Short mmCIF file of C-alpha atoms in Angstrom, two decimals:
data_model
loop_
_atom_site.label_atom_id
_atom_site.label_comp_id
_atom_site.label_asym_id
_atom_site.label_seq_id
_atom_site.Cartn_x
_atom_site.Cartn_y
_atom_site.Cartn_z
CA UNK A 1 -12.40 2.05 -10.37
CA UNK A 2 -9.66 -0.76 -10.04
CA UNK A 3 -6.00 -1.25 -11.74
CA UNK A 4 -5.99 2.64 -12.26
CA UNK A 5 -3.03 4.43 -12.80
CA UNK A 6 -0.16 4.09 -15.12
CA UNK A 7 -1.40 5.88 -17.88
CA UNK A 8 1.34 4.73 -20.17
CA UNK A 9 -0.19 0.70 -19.47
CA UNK A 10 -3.44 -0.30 -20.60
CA UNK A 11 -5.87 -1.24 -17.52
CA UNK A 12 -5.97 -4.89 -19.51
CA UNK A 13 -2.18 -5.04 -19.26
CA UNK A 14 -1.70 -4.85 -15.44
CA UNK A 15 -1.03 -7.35 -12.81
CA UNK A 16 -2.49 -10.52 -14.36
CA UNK A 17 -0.01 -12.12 -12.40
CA UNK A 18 3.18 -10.91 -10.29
CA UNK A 19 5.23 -12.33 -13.09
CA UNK A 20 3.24 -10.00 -15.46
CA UNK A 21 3.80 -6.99 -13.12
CA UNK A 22 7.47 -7.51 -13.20
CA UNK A 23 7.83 -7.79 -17.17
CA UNK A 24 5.02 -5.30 -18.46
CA UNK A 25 7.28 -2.58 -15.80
CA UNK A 26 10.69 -3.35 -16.70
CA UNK A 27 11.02 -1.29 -19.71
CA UNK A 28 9.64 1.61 -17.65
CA UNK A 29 11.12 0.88 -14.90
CA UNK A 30 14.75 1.64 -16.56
CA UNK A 31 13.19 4.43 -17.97
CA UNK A 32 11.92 6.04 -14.70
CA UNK A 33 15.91 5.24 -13.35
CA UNK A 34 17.43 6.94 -16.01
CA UNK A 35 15.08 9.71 -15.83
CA UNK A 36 16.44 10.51 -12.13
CA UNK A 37 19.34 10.23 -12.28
CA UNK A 38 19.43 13.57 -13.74
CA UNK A 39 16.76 14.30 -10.97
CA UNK A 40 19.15 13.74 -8.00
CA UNK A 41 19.04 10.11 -7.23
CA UNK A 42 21.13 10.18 -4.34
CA UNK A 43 18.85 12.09 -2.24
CA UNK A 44 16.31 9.43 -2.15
CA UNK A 45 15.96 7.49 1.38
CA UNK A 46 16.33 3.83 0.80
CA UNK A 47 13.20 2.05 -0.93
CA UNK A 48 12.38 -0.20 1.32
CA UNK A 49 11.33 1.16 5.12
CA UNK A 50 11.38 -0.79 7.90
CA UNK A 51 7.48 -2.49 8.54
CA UNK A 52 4.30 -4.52 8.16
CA UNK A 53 3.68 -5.00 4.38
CA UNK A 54 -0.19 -5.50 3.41
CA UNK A 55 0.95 -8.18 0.23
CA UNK A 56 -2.29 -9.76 -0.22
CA UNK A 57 -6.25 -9.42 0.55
CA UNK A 58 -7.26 -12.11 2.51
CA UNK A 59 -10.15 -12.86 -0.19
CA UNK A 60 -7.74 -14.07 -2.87
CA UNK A 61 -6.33 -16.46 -0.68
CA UNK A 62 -8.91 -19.83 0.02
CA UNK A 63 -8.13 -22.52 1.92
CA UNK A 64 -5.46 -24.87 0.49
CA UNK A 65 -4.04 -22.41 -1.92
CA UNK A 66 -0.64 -21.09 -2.33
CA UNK A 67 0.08 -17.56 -4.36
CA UNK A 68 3.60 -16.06 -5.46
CA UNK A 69 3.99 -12.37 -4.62
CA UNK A 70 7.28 -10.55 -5.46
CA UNK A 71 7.74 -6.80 -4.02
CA UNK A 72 9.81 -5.22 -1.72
CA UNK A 73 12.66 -6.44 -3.62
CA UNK A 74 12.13 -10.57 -2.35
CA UNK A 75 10.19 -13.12 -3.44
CA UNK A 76 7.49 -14.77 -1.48
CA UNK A 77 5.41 -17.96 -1.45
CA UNK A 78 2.39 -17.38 0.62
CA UNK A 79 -0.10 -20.18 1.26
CA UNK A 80 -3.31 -20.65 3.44
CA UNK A 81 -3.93 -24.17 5.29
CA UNK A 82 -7.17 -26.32 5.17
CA UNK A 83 -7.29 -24.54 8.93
CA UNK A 84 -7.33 -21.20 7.57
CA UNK A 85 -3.24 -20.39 8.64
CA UNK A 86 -1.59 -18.26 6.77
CA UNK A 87 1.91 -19.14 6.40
CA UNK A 88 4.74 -16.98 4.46
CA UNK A 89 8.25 -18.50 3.31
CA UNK A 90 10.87 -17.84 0.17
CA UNK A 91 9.60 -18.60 -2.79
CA UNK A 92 12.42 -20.84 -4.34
CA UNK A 93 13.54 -24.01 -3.32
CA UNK A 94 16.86 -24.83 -2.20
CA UNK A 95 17.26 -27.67 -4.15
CA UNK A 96 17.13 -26.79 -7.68
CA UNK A 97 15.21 -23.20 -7.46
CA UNK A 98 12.11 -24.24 -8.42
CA UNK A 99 8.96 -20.82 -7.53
CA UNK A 100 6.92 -23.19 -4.90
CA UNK A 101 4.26 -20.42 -4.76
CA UNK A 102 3.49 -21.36 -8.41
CA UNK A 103 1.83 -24.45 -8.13
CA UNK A 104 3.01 -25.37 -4.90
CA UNK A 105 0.62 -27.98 -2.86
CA UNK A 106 -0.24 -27.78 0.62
CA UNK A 107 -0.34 -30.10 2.64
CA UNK A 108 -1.36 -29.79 6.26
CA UNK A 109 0.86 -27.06 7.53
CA UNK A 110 3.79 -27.92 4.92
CA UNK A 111 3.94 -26.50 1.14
CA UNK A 112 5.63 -29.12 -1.34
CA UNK A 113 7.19 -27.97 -4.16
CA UNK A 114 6.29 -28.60 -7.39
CA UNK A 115 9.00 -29.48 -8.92
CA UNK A 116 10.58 -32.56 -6.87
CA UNK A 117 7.87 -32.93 -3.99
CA UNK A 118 10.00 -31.56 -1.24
CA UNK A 119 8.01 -30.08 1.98
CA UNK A 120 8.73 -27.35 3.66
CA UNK A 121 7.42 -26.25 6.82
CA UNK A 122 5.19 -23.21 7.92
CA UNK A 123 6.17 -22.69 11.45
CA UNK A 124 10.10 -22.53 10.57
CA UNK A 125 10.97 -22.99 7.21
CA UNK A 126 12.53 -26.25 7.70
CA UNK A 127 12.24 -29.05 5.34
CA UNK A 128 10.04 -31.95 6.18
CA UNK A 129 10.34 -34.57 3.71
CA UNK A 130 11.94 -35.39 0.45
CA UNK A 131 10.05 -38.22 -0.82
CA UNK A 132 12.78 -40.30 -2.34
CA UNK A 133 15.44 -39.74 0.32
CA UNK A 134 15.14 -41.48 3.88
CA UNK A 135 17.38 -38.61 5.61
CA UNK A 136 16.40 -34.78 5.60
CA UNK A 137 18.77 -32.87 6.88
CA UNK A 138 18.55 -30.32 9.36
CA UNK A 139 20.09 -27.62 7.51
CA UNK A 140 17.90 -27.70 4.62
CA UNK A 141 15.50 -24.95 4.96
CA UNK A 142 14.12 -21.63 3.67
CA UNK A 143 13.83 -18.40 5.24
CA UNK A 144 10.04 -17.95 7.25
CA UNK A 145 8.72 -14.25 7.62
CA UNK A 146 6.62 -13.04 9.89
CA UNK A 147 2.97 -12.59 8.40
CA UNK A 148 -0.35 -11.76 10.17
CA UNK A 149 -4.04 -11.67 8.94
CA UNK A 150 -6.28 -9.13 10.24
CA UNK A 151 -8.81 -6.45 8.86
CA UNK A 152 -9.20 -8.93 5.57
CA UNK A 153 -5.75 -8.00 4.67
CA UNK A 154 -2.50 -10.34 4.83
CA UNK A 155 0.07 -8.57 6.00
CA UNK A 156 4.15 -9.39 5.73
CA UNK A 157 6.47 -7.89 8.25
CA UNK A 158 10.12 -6.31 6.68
CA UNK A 159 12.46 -5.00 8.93
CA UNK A 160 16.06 -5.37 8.03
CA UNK A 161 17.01 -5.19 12.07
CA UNK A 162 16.30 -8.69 13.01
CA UNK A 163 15.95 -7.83 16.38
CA UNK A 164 13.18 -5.26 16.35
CA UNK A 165 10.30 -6.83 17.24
CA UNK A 166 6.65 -6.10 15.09
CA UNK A 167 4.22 -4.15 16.66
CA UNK A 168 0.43 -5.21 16.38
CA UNK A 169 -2.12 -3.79 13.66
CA UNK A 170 -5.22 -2.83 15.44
CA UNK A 171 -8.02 -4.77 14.90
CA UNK A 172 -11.16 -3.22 13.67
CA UNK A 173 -14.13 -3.95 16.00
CA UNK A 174 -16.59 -3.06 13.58
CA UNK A 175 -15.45 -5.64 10.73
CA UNK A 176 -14.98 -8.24 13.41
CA UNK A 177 -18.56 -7.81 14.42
CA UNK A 178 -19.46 -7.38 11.04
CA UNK A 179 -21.28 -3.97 11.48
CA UNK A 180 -19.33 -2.61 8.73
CA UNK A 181 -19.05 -5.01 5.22
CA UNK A 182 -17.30 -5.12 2.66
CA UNK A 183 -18.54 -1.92 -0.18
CA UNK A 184 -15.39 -2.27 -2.58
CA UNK A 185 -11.76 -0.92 -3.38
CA UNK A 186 -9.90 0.22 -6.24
CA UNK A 187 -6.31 0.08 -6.98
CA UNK A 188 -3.48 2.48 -8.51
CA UNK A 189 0.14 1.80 -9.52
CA UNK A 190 2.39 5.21 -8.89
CA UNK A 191 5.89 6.03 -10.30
CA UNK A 192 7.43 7.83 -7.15
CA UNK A 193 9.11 6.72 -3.88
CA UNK A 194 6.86 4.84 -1.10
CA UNK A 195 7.34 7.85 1.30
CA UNK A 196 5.81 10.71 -0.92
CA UNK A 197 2.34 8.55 -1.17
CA UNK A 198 1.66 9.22 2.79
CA UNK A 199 3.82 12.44 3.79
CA UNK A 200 0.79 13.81 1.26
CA UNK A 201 -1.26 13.73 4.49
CA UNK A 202 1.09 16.37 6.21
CA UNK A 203 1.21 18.41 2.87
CA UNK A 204 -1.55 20.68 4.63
CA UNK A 205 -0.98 23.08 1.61
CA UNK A 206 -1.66 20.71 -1.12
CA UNK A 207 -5.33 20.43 -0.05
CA UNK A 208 -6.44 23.39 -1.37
CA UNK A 209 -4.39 23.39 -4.49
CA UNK A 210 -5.55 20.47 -5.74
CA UNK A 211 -9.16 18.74 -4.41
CA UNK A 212 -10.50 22.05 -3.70
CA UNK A 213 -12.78 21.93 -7.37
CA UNK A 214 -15.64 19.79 -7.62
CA UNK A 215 -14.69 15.59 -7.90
CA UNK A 216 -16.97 15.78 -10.70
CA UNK A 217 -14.91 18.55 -12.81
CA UNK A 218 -12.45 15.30 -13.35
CA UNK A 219 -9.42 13.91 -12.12
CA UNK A 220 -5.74 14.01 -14.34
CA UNK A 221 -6.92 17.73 -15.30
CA UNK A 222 -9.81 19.19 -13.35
CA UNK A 223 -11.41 21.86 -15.82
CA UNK A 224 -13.00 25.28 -15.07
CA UNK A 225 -16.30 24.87 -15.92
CA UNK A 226 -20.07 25.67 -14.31
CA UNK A 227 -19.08 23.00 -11.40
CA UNK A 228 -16.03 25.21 -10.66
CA UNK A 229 -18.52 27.73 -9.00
CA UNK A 230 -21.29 25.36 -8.68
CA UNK A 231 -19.63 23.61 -6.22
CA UNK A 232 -16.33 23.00 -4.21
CA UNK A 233 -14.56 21.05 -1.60
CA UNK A 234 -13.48 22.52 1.60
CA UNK A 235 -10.87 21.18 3.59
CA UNK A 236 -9.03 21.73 7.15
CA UNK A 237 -6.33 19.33 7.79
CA UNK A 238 -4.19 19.06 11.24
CA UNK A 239 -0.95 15.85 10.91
CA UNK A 240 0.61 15.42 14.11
CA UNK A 241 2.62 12.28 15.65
CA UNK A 242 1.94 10.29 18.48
CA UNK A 243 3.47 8.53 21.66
CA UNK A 244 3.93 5.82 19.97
CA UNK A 245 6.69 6.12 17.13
CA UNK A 246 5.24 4.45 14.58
CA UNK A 247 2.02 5.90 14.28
CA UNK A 248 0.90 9.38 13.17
CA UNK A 249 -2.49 10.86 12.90
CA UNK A 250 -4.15 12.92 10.19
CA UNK A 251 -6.94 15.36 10.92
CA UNK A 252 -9.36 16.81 8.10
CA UNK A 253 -13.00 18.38 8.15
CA UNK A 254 -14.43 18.37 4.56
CA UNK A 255 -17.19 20.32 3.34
CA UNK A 256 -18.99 20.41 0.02
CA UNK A 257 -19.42 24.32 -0.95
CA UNK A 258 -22.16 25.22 -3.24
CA UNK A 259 -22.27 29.09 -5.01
CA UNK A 260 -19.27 29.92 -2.25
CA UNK A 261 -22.13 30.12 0.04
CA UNK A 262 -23.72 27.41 1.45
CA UNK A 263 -21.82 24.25 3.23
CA UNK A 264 -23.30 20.49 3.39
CA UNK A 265 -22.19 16.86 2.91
CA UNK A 266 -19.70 17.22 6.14
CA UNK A 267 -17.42 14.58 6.83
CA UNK A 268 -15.01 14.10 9.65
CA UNK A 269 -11.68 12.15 8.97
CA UNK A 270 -8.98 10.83 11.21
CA UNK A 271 -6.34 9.05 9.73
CA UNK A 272 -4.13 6.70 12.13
CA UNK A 273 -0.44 6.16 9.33
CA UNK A 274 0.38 2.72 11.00
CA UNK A 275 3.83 2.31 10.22
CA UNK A 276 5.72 3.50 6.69
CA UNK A 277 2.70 1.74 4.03
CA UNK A 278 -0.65 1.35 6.50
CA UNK A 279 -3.49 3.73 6.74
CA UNK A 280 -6.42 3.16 8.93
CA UNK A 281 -9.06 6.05 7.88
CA UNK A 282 -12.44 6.68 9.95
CA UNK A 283 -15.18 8.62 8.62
CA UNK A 284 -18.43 9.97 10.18
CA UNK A 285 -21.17 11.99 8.64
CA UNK A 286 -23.27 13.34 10.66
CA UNK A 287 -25.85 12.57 8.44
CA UNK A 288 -25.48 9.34 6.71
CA UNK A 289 -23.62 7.73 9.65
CA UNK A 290 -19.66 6.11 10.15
CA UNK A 291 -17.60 3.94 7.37
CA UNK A 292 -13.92 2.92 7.08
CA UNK A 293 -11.12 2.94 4.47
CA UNK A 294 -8.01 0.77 5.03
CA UNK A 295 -5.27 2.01 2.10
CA UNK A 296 -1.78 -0.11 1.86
CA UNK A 297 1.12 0.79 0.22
CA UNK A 298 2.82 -1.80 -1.53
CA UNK A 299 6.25 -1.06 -3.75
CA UNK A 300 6.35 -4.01 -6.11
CA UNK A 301 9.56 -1.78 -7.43
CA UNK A 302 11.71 0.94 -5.68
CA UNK A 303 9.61 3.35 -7.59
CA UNK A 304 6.60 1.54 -8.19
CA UNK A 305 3.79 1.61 -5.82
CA UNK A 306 0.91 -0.66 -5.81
CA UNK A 307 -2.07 1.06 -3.70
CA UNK A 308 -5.45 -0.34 -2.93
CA UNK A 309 -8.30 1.14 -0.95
CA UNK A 310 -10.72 -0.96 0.52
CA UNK A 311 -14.14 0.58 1.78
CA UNK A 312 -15.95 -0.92 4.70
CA UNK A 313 -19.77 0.82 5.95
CA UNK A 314 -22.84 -0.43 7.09
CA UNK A 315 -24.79 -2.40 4.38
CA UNK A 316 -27.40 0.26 4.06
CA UNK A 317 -24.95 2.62 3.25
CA UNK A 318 -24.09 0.78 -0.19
CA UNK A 319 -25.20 3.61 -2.54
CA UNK A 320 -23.53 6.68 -0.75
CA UNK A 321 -20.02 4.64 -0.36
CA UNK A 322 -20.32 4.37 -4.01
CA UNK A 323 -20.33 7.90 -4.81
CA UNK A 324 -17.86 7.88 -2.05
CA UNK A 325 -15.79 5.27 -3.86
CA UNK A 326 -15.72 7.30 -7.11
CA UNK A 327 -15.10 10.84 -5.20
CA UNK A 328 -11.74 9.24 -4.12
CA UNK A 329 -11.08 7.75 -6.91
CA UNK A 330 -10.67 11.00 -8.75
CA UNK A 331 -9.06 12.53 -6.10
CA UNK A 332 -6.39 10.04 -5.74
CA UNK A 333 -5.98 10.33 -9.24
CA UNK A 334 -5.50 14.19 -8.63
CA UNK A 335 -2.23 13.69 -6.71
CA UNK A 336 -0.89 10.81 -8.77
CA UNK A 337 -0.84 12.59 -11.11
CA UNK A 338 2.00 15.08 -9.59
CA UNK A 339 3.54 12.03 -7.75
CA UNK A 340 4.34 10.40 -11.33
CA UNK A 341 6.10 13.20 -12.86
CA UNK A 342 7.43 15.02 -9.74
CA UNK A 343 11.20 14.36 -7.99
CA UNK A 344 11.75 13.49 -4.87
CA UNK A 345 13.49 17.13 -2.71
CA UNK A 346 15.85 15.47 -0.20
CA UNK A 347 16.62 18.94 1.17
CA UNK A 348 13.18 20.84 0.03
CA UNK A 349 13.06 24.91 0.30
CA UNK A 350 10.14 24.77 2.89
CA UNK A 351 8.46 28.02 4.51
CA UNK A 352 6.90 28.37 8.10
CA UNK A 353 3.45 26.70 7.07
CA UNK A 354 5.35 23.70 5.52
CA UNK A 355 6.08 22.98 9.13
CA UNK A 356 4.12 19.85 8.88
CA UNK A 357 5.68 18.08 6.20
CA UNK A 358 9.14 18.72 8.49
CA UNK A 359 7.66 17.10 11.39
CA UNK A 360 6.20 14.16 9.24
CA UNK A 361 9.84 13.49 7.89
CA UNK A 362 11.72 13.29 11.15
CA UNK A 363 8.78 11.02 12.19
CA UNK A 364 9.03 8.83 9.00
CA UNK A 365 12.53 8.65 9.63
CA UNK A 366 11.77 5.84 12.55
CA UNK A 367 11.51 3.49 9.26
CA UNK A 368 14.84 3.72 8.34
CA UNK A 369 17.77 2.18 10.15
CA UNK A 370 21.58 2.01 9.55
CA UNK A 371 21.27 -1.57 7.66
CA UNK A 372 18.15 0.03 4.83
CA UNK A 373 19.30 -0.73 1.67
CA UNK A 374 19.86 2.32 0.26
CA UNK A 375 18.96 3.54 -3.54
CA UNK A 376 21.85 1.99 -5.71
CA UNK A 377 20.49 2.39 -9.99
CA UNK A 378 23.36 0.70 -10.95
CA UNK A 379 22.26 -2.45 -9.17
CA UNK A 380 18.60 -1.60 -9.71
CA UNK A 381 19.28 -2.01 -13.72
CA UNK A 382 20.52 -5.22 -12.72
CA UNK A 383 18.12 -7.70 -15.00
#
């Protein structure tokens, strides 16, 4: 169920490399631009909330190795020590440019780049060494972002308000004590604005509208067929925000339906939204026990989301997170496929039980600050 999504790509086509991401989407990147323009650009919020990032899962990172990642409109080297430190800095060298998370060696806590052997430094950004050069000087450096590793995810904070501080990610107790492993993930790319992908959780409505039919009547265009009264999916869903301002908390009760009658398969969600791209979901049957979903939210464009899902359960629980796996697979698909050819409502027509999606958009509004970069398509088309 991985590299789903953009139905106009071929799964073969996508994300081979960031590089790859950038020039397989550019042609439809214009073409998603020029489509809203007539769609009311203006009213979009700014692309890029305020935030911890997850840009990378800590397994395709080993020791020693630097990767390239380019979203959220910047380019990034990240690179792991021999010590396991994860270190995040600019991506081009101030010398002569050169990407040093292509390539680039490290070398104790320093990355060198691969073009002229320059080191830069983890801790700071500051350069180290230039190999033929017996003077370094102090102002040669690039930028150093704050970056944290935790729940096998490697995570990049953004915040255009230097002084706001980053708050801390909880830490899973169960991974740490490995009582819950690794069961799998899969991945989607989505053609809409990063907020729309969680305010979906306060969309109480949408629930019933669309994951009410049976997972297994499909996903892009559930048919009515024998499983349509065979069985269904029940839902009752509760969003609320906290005391602390940048986290929010889903509710939902699910229930598989059979003949309208009979109820079984319950599972109990809770949802903590950790900031504008983080979800932390808990899950308990009371039959087959507790499991774990972590999704992140990841715009590689303005309007181009990458998503992953990673499942985490007991390792006895292998086959039922599999079914589990493929259920929300389809019914991810479900709303993508809305989210891809919808527009974002800056000023929707909303009626008393909308009242949710209200509350989740003065809450989400804690991600956006004076200095966001707003939406501008005539520098977007900028290439």
């Amino acid at each position: 169920m991985e590299n789903k999504g953009q139905d106009r790509i071929p799964d073969c086509q996508i994300l081979k490399t960031e590089k790859n991401i950038r020039n397989i989407n550019k042609k439809m990147a214009i073409n998603r631009l020029k489509n809203n323009r007539s769609a009311k650009t203006k009213d979009l919020p700014p692309p890029y909330p305020n935030g911890w990032y997850g840009v990378l899962e800590s397994s395709m990172l080993s020791a020693g190795k630097s990767m390239y990642i380019s979203c959220l409109g910047q380019h990034f080297a990240v690179y792991r020590t021999q010590a396991h430190k994860v270190y995040v800095l600019d991506t081009y060298c101030p010398h002569l440019g050169a990407n040093m998370g292509l390539s680039g060696r490290v070398v104790g806590d320093n990355i060198e780049c691969p073009f002229h052997k320059w080191s830069f430094r983890g801790i700071d950004g500051r350069c180290t060494n230039i190999p033929y050069s017996s003077c370094v000087p102090s102002a040669i450096k690039v930028k150093k972002w704050i970056s944290t590793e935790v729940n096998d995810h490697i995570f990049i904070w953004y915040n255009v308000e230097d002084l706001e501080q980053p708050w801390t990610i909880p830490i899973s107790d169960e991974l740490q004590t490995k009582q819950f492993v690794y069961q799998g993930r899969n991945e989607f790319y989505v053609n809409c604005h990063i907020q729309e992908i969680p305010e979906n959780g306060a969309d109480l409505a949408h629930f019933a509208a669309i994951h009410k039919k049976s997972f297994m009547s499909g996903c892009i265009d559930a048919k009515e067929n024998f499983l349509t009264n065979f069985a269904r999916h029940d839902w009752k869903a509760s969003w609320s925000a906290t005391e602390d301002k940048h986290i929010a908390e889903v509710k939902l009760c699910h229930y598989i339906v059979l003949f309208n009658k009979f109820k079984f398969f319950k599972i109990n969600v809770t949802g903590k939204q950790l900031g504008p791209s983080y979800v932390h979901l808990f899950l308990h049957s009371p039959i087959f026990g507790s499991f774990q979903i972590f999704q992140t939210i990841t715009p590689v464009e303005p309007l181009l989301q990458k998503v992953v899902h990673r499942f985490y359960a007991p390792r006895l629980m292998a086959p039922i997170v599999k079914i589990l796996i493929c259920g929300e697979s389809i019914m991810f698909e479900r709303d993508m496929n809305i989210w891809d050819h919808k527009i974002y409502r800056g000023n929707p027509q909303l009626i008393v039980e909308d009242s949710s999606v209200k509350k989740f958009r003065k809450w989400y509004s804690n991600f956006y600050s004076v200095n966001s970069d707003g939406f501008n398509i005539s520098e977007t088309l900028q290439w």
